[in-house]
Coordinates of C-alpha atoms and ligand atoms in Angstrom, one line a residue:
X1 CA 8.0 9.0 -25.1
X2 CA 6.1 11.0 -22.6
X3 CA 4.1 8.6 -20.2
X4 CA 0.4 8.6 -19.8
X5 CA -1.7 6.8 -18.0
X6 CA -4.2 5.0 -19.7
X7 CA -7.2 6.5 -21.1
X8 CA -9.6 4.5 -23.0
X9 CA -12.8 5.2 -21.8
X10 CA -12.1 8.7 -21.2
X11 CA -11.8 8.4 -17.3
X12 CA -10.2 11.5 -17.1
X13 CA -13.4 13.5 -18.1
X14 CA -14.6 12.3 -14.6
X15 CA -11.5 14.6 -13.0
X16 CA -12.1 17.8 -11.7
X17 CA -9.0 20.3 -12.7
X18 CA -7.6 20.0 -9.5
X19 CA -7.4 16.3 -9.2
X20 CA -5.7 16.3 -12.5
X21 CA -3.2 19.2 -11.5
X22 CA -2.3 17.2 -8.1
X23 CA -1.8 14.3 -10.8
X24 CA 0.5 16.1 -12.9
X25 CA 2.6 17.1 -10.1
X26 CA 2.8 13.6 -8.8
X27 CA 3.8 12.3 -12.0
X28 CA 6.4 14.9 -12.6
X29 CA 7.9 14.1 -9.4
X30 CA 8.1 10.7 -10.0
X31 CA 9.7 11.5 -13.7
X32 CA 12.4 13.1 -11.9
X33 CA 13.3 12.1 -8.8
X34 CA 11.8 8.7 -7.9
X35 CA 12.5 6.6 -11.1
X36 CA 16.1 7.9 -11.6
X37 CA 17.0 5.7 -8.3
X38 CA 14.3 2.9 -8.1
X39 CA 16.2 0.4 -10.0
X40 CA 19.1 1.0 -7.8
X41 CA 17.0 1.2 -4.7
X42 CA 15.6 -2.4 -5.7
X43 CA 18.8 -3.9 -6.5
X44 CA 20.6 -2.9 -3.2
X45 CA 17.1 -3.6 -1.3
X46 CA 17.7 0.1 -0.2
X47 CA 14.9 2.5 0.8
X48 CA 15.8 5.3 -0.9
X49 CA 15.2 7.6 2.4
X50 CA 16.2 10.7 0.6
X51 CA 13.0 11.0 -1.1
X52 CA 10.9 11.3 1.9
X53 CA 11.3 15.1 2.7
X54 CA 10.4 15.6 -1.0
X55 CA 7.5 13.6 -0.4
X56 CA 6.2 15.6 2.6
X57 CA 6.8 18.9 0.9
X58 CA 4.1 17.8 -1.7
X59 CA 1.6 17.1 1.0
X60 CA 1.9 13.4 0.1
X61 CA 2.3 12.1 3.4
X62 CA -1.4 11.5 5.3
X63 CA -3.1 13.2 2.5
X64 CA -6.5 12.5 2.9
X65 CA -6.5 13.5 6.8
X66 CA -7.5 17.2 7.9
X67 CA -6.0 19.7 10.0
X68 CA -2.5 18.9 11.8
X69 CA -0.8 20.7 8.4
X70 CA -2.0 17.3 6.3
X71 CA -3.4 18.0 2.9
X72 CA -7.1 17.4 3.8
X73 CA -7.4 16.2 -0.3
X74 CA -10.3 14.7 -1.3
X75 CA -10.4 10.6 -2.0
X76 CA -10.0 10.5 -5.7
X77 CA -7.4 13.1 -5.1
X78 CA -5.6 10.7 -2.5
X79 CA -6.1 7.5 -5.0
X80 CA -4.7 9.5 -7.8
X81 CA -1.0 10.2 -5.9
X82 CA -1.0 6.6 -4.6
X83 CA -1.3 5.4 -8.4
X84 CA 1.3 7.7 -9.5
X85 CA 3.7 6.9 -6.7
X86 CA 3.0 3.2 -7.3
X87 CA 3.9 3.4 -11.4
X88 CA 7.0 4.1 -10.0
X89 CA 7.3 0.6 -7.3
X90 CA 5.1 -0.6 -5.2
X91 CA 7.4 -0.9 -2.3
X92 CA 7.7 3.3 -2.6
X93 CA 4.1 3.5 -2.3
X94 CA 4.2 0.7 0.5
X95 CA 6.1 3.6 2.7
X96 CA 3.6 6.1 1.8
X97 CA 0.6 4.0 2.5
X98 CA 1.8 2.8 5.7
X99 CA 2.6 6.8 7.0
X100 CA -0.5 7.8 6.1
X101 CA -2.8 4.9 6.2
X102 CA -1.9 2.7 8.9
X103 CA 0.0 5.2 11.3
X104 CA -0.8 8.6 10.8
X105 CA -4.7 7.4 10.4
X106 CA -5.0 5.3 13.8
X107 CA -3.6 8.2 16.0
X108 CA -5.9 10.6 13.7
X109 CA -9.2 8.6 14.1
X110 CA -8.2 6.8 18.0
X111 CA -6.3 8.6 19.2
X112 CA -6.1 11.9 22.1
X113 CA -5.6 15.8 21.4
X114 CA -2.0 15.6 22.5
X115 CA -0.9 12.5 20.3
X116 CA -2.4 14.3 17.7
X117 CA -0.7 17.4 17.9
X118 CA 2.6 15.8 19.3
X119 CA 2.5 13.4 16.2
X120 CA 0.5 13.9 13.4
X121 CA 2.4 17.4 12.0
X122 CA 5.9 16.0 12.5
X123 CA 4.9 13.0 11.0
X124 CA 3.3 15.0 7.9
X125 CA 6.7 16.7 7.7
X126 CA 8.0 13.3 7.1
X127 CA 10.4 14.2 10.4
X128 CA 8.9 11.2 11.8
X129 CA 8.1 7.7 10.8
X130 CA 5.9 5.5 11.3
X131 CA 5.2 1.4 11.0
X132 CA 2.6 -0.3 12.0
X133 CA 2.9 -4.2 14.0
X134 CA 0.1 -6.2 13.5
X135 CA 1.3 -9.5 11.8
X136 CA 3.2 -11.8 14.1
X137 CA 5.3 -14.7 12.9
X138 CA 2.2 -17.6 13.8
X139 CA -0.9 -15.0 13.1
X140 CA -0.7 -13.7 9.7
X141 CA -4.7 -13.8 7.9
X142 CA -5.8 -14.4 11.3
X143 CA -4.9 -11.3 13.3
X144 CA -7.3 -11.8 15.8
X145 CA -5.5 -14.7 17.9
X146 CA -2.3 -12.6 18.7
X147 CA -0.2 -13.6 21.2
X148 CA 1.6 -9.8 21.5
X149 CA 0.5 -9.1 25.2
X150 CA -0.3 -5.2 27.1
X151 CA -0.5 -5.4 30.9
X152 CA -1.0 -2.0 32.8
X153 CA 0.7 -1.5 35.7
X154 CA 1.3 1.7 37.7
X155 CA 4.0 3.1 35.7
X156 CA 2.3 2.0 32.6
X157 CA 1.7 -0.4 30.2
X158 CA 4.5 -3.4 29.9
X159 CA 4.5 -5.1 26.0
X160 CA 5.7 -8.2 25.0
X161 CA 5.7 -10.3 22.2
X162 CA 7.0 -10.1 18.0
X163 CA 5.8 -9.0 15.4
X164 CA 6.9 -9.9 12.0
X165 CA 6.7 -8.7 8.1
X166 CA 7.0 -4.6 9.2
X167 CA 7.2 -2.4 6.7
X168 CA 9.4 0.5 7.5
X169 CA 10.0 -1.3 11.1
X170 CA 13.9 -0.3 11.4
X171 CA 13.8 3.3 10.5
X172 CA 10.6 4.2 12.3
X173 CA 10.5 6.6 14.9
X174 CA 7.4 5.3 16.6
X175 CA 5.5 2.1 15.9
X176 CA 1.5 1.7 16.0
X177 CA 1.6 -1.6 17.9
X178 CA -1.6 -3.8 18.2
X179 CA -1.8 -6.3 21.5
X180 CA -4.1 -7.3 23.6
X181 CA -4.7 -6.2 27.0
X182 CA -7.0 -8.3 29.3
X183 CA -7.9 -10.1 26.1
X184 CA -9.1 -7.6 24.3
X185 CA -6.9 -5.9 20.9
X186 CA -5.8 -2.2 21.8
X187 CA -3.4 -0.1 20.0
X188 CA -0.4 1.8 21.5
X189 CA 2.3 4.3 20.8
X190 CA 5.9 2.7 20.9
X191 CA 8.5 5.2 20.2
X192 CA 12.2 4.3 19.1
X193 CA 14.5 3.8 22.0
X194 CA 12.2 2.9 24.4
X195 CA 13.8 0.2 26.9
X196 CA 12.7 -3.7 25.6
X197 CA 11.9 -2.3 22.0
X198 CA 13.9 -3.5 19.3
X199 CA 13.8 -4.5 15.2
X200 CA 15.4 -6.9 13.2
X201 CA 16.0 -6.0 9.4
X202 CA 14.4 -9.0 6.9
X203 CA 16.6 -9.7 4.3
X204 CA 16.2 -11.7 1.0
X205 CA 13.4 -10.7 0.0
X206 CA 12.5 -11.0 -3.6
X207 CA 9.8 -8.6 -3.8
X208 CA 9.6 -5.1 -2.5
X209 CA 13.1 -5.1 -2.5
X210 CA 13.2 -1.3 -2.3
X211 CA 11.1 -0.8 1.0
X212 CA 12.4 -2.2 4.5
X213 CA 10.9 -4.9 6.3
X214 CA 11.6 -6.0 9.9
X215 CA 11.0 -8.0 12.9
X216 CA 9.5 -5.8 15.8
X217 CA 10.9 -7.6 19.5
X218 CA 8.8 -6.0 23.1
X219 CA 10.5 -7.5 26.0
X220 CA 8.9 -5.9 29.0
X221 CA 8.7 -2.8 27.1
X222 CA 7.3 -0.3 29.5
X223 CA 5.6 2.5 27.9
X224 CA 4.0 5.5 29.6
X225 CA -0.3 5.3 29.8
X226 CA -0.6 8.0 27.7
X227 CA 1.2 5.9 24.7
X228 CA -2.6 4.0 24.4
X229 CA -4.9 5.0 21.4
X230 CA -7.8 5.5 23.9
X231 CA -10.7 5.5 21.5
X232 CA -10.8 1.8 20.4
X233 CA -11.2 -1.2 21.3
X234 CA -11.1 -4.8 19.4
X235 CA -9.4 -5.8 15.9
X236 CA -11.7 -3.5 14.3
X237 CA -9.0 -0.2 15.3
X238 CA -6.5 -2.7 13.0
X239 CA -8.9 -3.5 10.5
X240 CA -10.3 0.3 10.3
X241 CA -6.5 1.1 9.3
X242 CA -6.6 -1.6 7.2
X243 CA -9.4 -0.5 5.3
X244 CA -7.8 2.7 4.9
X245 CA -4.7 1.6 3.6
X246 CA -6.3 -1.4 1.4
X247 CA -8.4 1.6 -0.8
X248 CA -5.1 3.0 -1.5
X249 CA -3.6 -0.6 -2.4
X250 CA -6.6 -0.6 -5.2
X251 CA -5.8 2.6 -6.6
X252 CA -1.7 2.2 -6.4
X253 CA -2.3 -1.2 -8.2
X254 CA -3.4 0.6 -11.2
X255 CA -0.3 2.6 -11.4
X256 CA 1.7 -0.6 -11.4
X257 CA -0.4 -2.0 -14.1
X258 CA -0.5 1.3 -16.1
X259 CA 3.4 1.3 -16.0
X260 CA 3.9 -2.5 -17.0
X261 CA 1.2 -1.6 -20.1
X262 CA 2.8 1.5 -21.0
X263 CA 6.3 -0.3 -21.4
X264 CA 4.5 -3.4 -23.2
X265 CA 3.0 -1.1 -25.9
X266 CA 5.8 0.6 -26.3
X267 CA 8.0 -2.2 -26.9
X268 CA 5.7 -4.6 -29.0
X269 CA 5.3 -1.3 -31.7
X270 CA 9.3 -1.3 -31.7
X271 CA 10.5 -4.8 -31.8
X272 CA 10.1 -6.4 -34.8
X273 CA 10.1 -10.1 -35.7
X274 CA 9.5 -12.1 -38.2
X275 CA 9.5 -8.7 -40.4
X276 CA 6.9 -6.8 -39.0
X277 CA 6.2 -5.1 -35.3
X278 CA 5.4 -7.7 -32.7
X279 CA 2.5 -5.0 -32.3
X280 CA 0.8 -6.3 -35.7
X281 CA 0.0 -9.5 -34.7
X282 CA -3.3 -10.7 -33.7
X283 CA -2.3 -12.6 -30.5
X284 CA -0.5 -9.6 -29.1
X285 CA -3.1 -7.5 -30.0
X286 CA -5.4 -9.6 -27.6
X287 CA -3.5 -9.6 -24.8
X288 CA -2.9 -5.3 -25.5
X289 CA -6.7 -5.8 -25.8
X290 CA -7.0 -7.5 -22.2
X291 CA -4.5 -4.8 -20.7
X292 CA -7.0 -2.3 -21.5
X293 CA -10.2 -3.6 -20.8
X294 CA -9.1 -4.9 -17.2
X295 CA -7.7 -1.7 -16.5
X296 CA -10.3 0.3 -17.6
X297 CA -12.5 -1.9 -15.4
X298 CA -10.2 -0.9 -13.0
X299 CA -10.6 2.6 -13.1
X300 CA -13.9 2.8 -13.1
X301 CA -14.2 0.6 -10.0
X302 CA -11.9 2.7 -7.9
X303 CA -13.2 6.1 -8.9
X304 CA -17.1 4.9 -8.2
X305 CA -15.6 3.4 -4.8
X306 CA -14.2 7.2 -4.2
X307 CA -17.4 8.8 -4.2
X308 CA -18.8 6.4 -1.8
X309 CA -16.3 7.5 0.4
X310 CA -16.7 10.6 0.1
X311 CA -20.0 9.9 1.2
X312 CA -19.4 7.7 4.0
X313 CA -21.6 4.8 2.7
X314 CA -17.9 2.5 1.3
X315 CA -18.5 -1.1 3.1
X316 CA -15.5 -3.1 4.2
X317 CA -16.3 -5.5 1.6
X318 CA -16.7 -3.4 -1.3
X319 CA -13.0 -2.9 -0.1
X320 CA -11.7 -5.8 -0.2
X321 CA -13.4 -6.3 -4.2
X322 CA -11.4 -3.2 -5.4
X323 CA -8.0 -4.6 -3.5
X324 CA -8.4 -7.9 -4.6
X325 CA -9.5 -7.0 -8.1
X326 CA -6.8 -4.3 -9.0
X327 CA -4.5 -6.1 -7.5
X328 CA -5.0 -9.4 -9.1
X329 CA -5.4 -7.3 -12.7
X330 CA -2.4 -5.6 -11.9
X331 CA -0.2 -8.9 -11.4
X332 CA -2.0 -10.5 -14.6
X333 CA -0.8 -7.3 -17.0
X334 CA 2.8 -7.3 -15.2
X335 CA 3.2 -11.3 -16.0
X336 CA 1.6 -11.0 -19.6
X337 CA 3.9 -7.6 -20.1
X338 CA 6.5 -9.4 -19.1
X339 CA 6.1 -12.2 -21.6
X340 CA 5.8 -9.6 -24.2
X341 CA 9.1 -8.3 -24.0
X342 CA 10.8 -11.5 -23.8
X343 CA 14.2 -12.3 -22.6
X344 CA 14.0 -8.3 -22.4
X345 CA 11.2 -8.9 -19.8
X346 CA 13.8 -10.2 -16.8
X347 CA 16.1 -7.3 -16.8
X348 CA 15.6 -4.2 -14.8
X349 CA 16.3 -2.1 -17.8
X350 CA 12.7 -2.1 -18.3
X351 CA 10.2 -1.7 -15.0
X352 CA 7.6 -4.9 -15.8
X353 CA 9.9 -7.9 -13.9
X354 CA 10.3 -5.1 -10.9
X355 CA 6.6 -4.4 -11.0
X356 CA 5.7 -8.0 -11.6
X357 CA 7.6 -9.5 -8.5
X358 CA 6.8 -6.7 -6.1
X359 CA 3.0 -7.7 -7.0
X360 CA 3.1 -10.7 -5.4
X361 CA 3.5 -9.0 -2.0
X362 CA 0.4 -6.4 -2.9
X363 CA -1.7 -9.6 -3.6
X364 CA -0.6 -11.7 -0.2
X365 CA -0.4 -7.9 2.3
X366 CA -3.1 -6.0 3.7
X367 CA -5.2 -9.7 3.3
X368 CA -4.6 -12.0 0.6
X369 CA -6.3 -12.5 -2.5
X370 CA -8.5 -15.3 -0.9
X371 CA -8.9 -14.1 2.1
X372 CA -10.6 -10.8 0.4
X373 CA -12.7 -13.6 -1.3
X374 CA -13.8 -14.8 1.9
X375 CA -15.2 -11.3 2.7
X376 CA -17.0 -11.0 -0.5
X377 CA -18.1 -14.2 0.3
X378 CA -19.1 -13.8 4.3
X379 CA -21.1 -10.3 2.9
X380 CA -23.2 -12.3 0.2
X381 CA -23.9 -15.4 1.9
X382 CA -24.3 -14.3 5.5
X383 CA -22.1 -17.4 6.9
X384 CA -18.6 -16.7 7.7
X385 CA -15.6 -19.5 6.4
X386 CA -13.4 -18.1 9.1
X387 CA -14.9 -19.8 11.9
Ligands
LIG401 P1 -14.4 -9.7 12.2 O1 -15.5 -10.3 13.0 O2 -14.6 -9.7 10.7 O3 -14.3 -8.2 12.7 C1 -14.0 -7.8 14.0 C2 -14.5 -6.4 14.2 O4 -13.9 -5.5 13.2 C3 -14.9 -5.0 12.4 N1 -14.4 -4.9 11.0 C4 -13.9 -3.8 10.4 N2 -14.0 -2.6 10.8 C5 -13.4 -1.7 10.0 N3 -12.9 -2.0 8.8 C6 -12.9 -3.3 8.4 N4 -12.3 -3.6 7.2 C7 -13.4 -4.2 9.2 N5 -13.6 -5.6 9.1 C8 -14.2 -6.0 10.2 C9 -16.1 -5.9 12.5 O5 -17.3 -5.2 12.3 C10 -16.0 -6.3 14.0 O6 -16.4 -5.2 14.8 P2 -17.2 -5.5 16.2 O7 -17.6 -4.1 16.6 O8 -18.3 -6.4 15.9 O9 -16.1 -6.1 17.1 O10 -13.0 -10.3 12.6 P3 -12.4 -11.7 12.2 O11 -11.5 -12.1 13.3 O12 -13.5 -12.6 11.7 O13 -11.5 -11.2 11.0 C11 -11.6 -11.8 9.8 C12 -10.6 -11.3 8.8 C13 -10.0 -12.5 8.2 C14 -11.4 -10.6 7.7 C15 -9.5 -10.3 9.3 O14 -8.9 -10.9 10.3 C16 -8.6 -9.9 8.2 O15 -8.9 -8.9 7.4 N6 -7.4 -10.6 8.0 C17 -6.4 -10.2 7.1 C18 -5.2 -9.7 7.9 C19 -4.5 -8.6 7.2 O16 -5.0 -8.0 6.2 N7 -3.4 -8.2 7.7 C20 -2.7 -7.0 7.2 C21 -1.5 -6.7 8.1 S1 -0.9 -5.0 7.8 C22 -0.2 -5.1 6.3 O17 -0.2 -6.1 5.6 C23 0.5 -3.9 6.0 S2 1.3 -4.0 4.5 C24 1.8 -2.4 4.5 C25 2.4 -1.9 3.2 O18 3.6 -2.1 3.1 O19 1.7 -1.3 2.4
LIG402 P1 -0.9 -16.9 6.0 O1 -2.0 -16.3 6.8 O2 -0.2 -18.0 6.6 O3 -1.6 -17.5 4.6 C1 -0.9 -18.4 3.8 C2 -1.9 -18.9 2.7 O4 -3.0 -19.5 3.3 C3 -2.4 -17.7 1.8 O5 -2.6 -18.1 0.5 C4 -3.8 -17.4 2.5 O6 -4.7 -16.8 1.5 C5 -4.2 -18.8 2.8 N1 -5.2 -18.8 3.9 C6 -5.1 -18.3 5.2 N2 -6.2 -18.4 5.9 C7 -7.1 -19.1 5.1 C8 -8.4 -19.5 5.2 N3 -9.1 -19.3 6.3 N4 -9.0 -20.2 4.1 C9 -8.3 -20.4 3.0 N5 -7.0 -20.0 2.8 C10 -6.4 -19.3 3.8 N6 2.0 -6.9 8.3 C11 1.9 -5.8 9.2 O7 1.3 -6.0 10.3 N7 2.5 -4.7 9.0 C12 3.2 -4.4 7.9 O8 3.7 -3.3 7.7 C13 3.3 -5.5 6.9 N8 4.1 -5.3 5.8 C14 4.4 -6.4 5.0 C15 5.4 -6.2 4.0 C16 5.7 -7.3 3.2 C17 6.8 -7.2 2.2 C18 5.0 -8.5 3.4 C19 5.3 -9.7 2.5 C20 4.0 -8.7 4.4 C21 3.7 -7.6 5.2 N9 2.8 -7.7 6.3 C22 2.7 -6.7 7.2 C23 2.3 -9.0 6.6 C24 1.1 -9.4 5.7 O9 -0.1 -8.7 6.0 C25 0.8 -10.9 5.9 O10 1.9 -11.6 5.2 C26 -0.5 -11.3 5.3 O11 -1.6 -10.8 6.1 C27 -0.6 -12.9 5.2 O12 -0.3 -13.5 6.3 P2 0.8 -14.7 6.3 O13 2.0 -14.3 5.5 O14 1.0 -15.2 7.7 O15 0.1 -15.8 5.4

């Protein structure tokens, strides 16, 4: 059957044509070229690289951002592809995110007229790609004591340190690299085969399987001064991107939960047992019941959260409720889906253990589940349980 999304509280009559068109054509490319090699993708821990050309030519790539041939959609618009791309894996829409979000964004909102126009086009064209290095192997929640070092000399600035946990690290052509510089957090522009710049591919990983991660090494990597993002200073130019890409996280997070209810329903009105659909019974009626209250909650978070946005007036911390929320909701359906289906619930014949596994990443990147508590908790108490 045909998927949908879910529906229940008529969310959709709160979508403008367009949004729903750009939704459609999402969906459809997902039906046809990004689900055919997913499970493959995830089983060889392959990036299926093929798919990001496609990806650009639907304006998916930076989205949100204006001018420099991006899309310039509006934010539901932008939440409504990252929830499409992310029914089909999380790991697919980790690559999206991080091109959009947490590259194309920082040179967009930091950085000078020339990075823009040298970057930001070819990197909407998906001709180049980006990762971003913030995470190291000892500073992980705690970004802020990096030990990734910038010193400016005459020929420019010299980096060195590592950063670890990079999404899309060994086939980017330039990395967004945060490091401090007299103390203080800056961002720069390291491009592939620059001298002392070099990644390591993770492997083993359990979850995410189909996106790459890697190790980012700078040993006196010299890069030319005009490779800083001049207009920021401090881990707010991280967190800013972080932001970015953690309001996208909220609104993927739904597509991964849509997909693992979609394949539950589907299956408990099939199987039957003990004579009758699995469907009829009361206790898997409940937990169908949960699926669709939490998502609907969901929903209605994200697309209130949008029009803030749009406005200017989303906080930081009304951020880090929707990521932590839809994210947490999200695991919750995968792991009851998966229960539903039984022993069918492990293989990768069906989406929900693939879904389910690359959830626990979504919940521990861009900020853990507690440490988005602690924001919530800093904003409504006034006292902060980081320091
Ligand atoms: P704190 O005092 O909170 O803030 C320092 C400065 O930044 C400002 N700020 C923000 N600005 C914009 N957006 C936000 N979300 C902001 N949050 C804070 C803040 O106003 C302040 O500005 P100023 O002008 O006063 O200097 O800093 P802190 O050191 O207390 O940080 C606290 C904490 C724990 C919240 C922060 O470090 C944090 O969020 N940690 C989590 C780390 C994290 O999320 N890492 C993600 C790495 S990237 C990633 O995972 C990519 S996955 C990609 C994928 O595959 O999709
Ligand atoms: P830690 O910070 O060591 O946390 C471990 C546990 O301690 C967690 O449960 C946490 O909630 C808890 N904890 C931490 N501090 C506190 C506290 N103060 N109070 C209570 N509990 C606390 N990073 C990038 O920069 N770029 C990327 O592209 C990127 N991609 C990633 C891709 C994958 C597949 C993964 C798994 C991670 C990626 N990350 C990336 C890194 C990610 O952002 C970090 O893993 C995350 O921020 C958590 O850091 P950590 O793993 O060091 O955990």
């Amino acid at each position: 059957m045909k998927y949908q999304s879910l529906d229940f509280i008529e969310i959709d009559s709160l979508l403008s044509s367009e949004q729903k068109e750009i939704r459609q054509s999402v969906r459809k490319f997902v039906d046809d070229e990004v689900l055919p090699k997913i499970t493959q993708a995830f089983r060889q821990e392959e990036f299926p690289r093929e798919l990001i050309k496609k990806c650009a030519e639907m304006g998916l790539l930076g989205a949100n951002l204006k001018g420099y041939d991006c899309a310039g959609l509006d934010t539901v618009s932008y939440g409504l592809i990252m929830q499409e791309i992310e029914r089909a894996d999380s790991g697919f829409r980790s690559f999206v995110s991080v091109q959009g979000a947490l590259c194309m964004y920082p040179i967009y909102a930091f950085g000078t007229e020339e990075q823009k126009q040298k970057f930001l086009p070819a990197m909407a064209a998906g001709d180049k790609i980006g990762c971003f290095g913030l995470t190291e192997p000892d500073y992980g929640s705690n970004p802020g004591g990096m030990i990734t070092t910038a010193k400016e000399t005459d020929k420019g600035y010299v980096l060195n340190g590592n950063k670890m946990w990079i999404t899309n690290g060994s086939i980017a052509d330039l990395a967004i690299v945060w490091a401090k510089l007299d103390g203080v957090v800056r961002g720069f522009i390291v491009e592939k085969g620059t001298a002392g710049f070099s990644t390591s591919l993770m492997e083993g990983k359990f979850s995410l399987r189909a996106s790459i991660t890697s190790e980012l090494h700078f040993e006196n990597c010299l890069i030319p001064k005009e490779n800083i993002l001049p207009n920021v200073q401090g881990l707010k130019g991280p967190l800013s991107c972080l932001s970015q890409a953690r309001f996208g996280i909220a609104w993927g997070a739904l597509g991964a939960a849509n997909a693992c209810y979609w394949s539950a329903l589907h299956y408990v009105k099939n199987r039957i047992m003990f004579d009758k659909p699995l469907a009829g019974y009361q206790l898997i009626q409940a937990k169908l019941a949960k699926m669709v209250q939490e998502i609907s909650k969901g929903q209605l978070l994200v697309w209130h959260l949008s029009q803030l946005k749009d406005q200017g007036k989303l906080k930081p911390a009304q951020i880090s409720l929707a990521k932590m929320n839809n994210v947490r909701m999200a695991l919750d359906v995968a792991r009851e889906a998966r229960d539903m289906l039984g022993a069918n619930g492990i293989i990768d014949e069906y989406p929900v253990i693939r879904h389910m596994l690359n959830l626990e990443t979504v919940n521990t990147y861009e900020g853990t589940e507690d440490i988005h508590r602690l924001i919530i908790g800093r904003e409504v108490t006034g006292i902060s349980a980081f320091d």
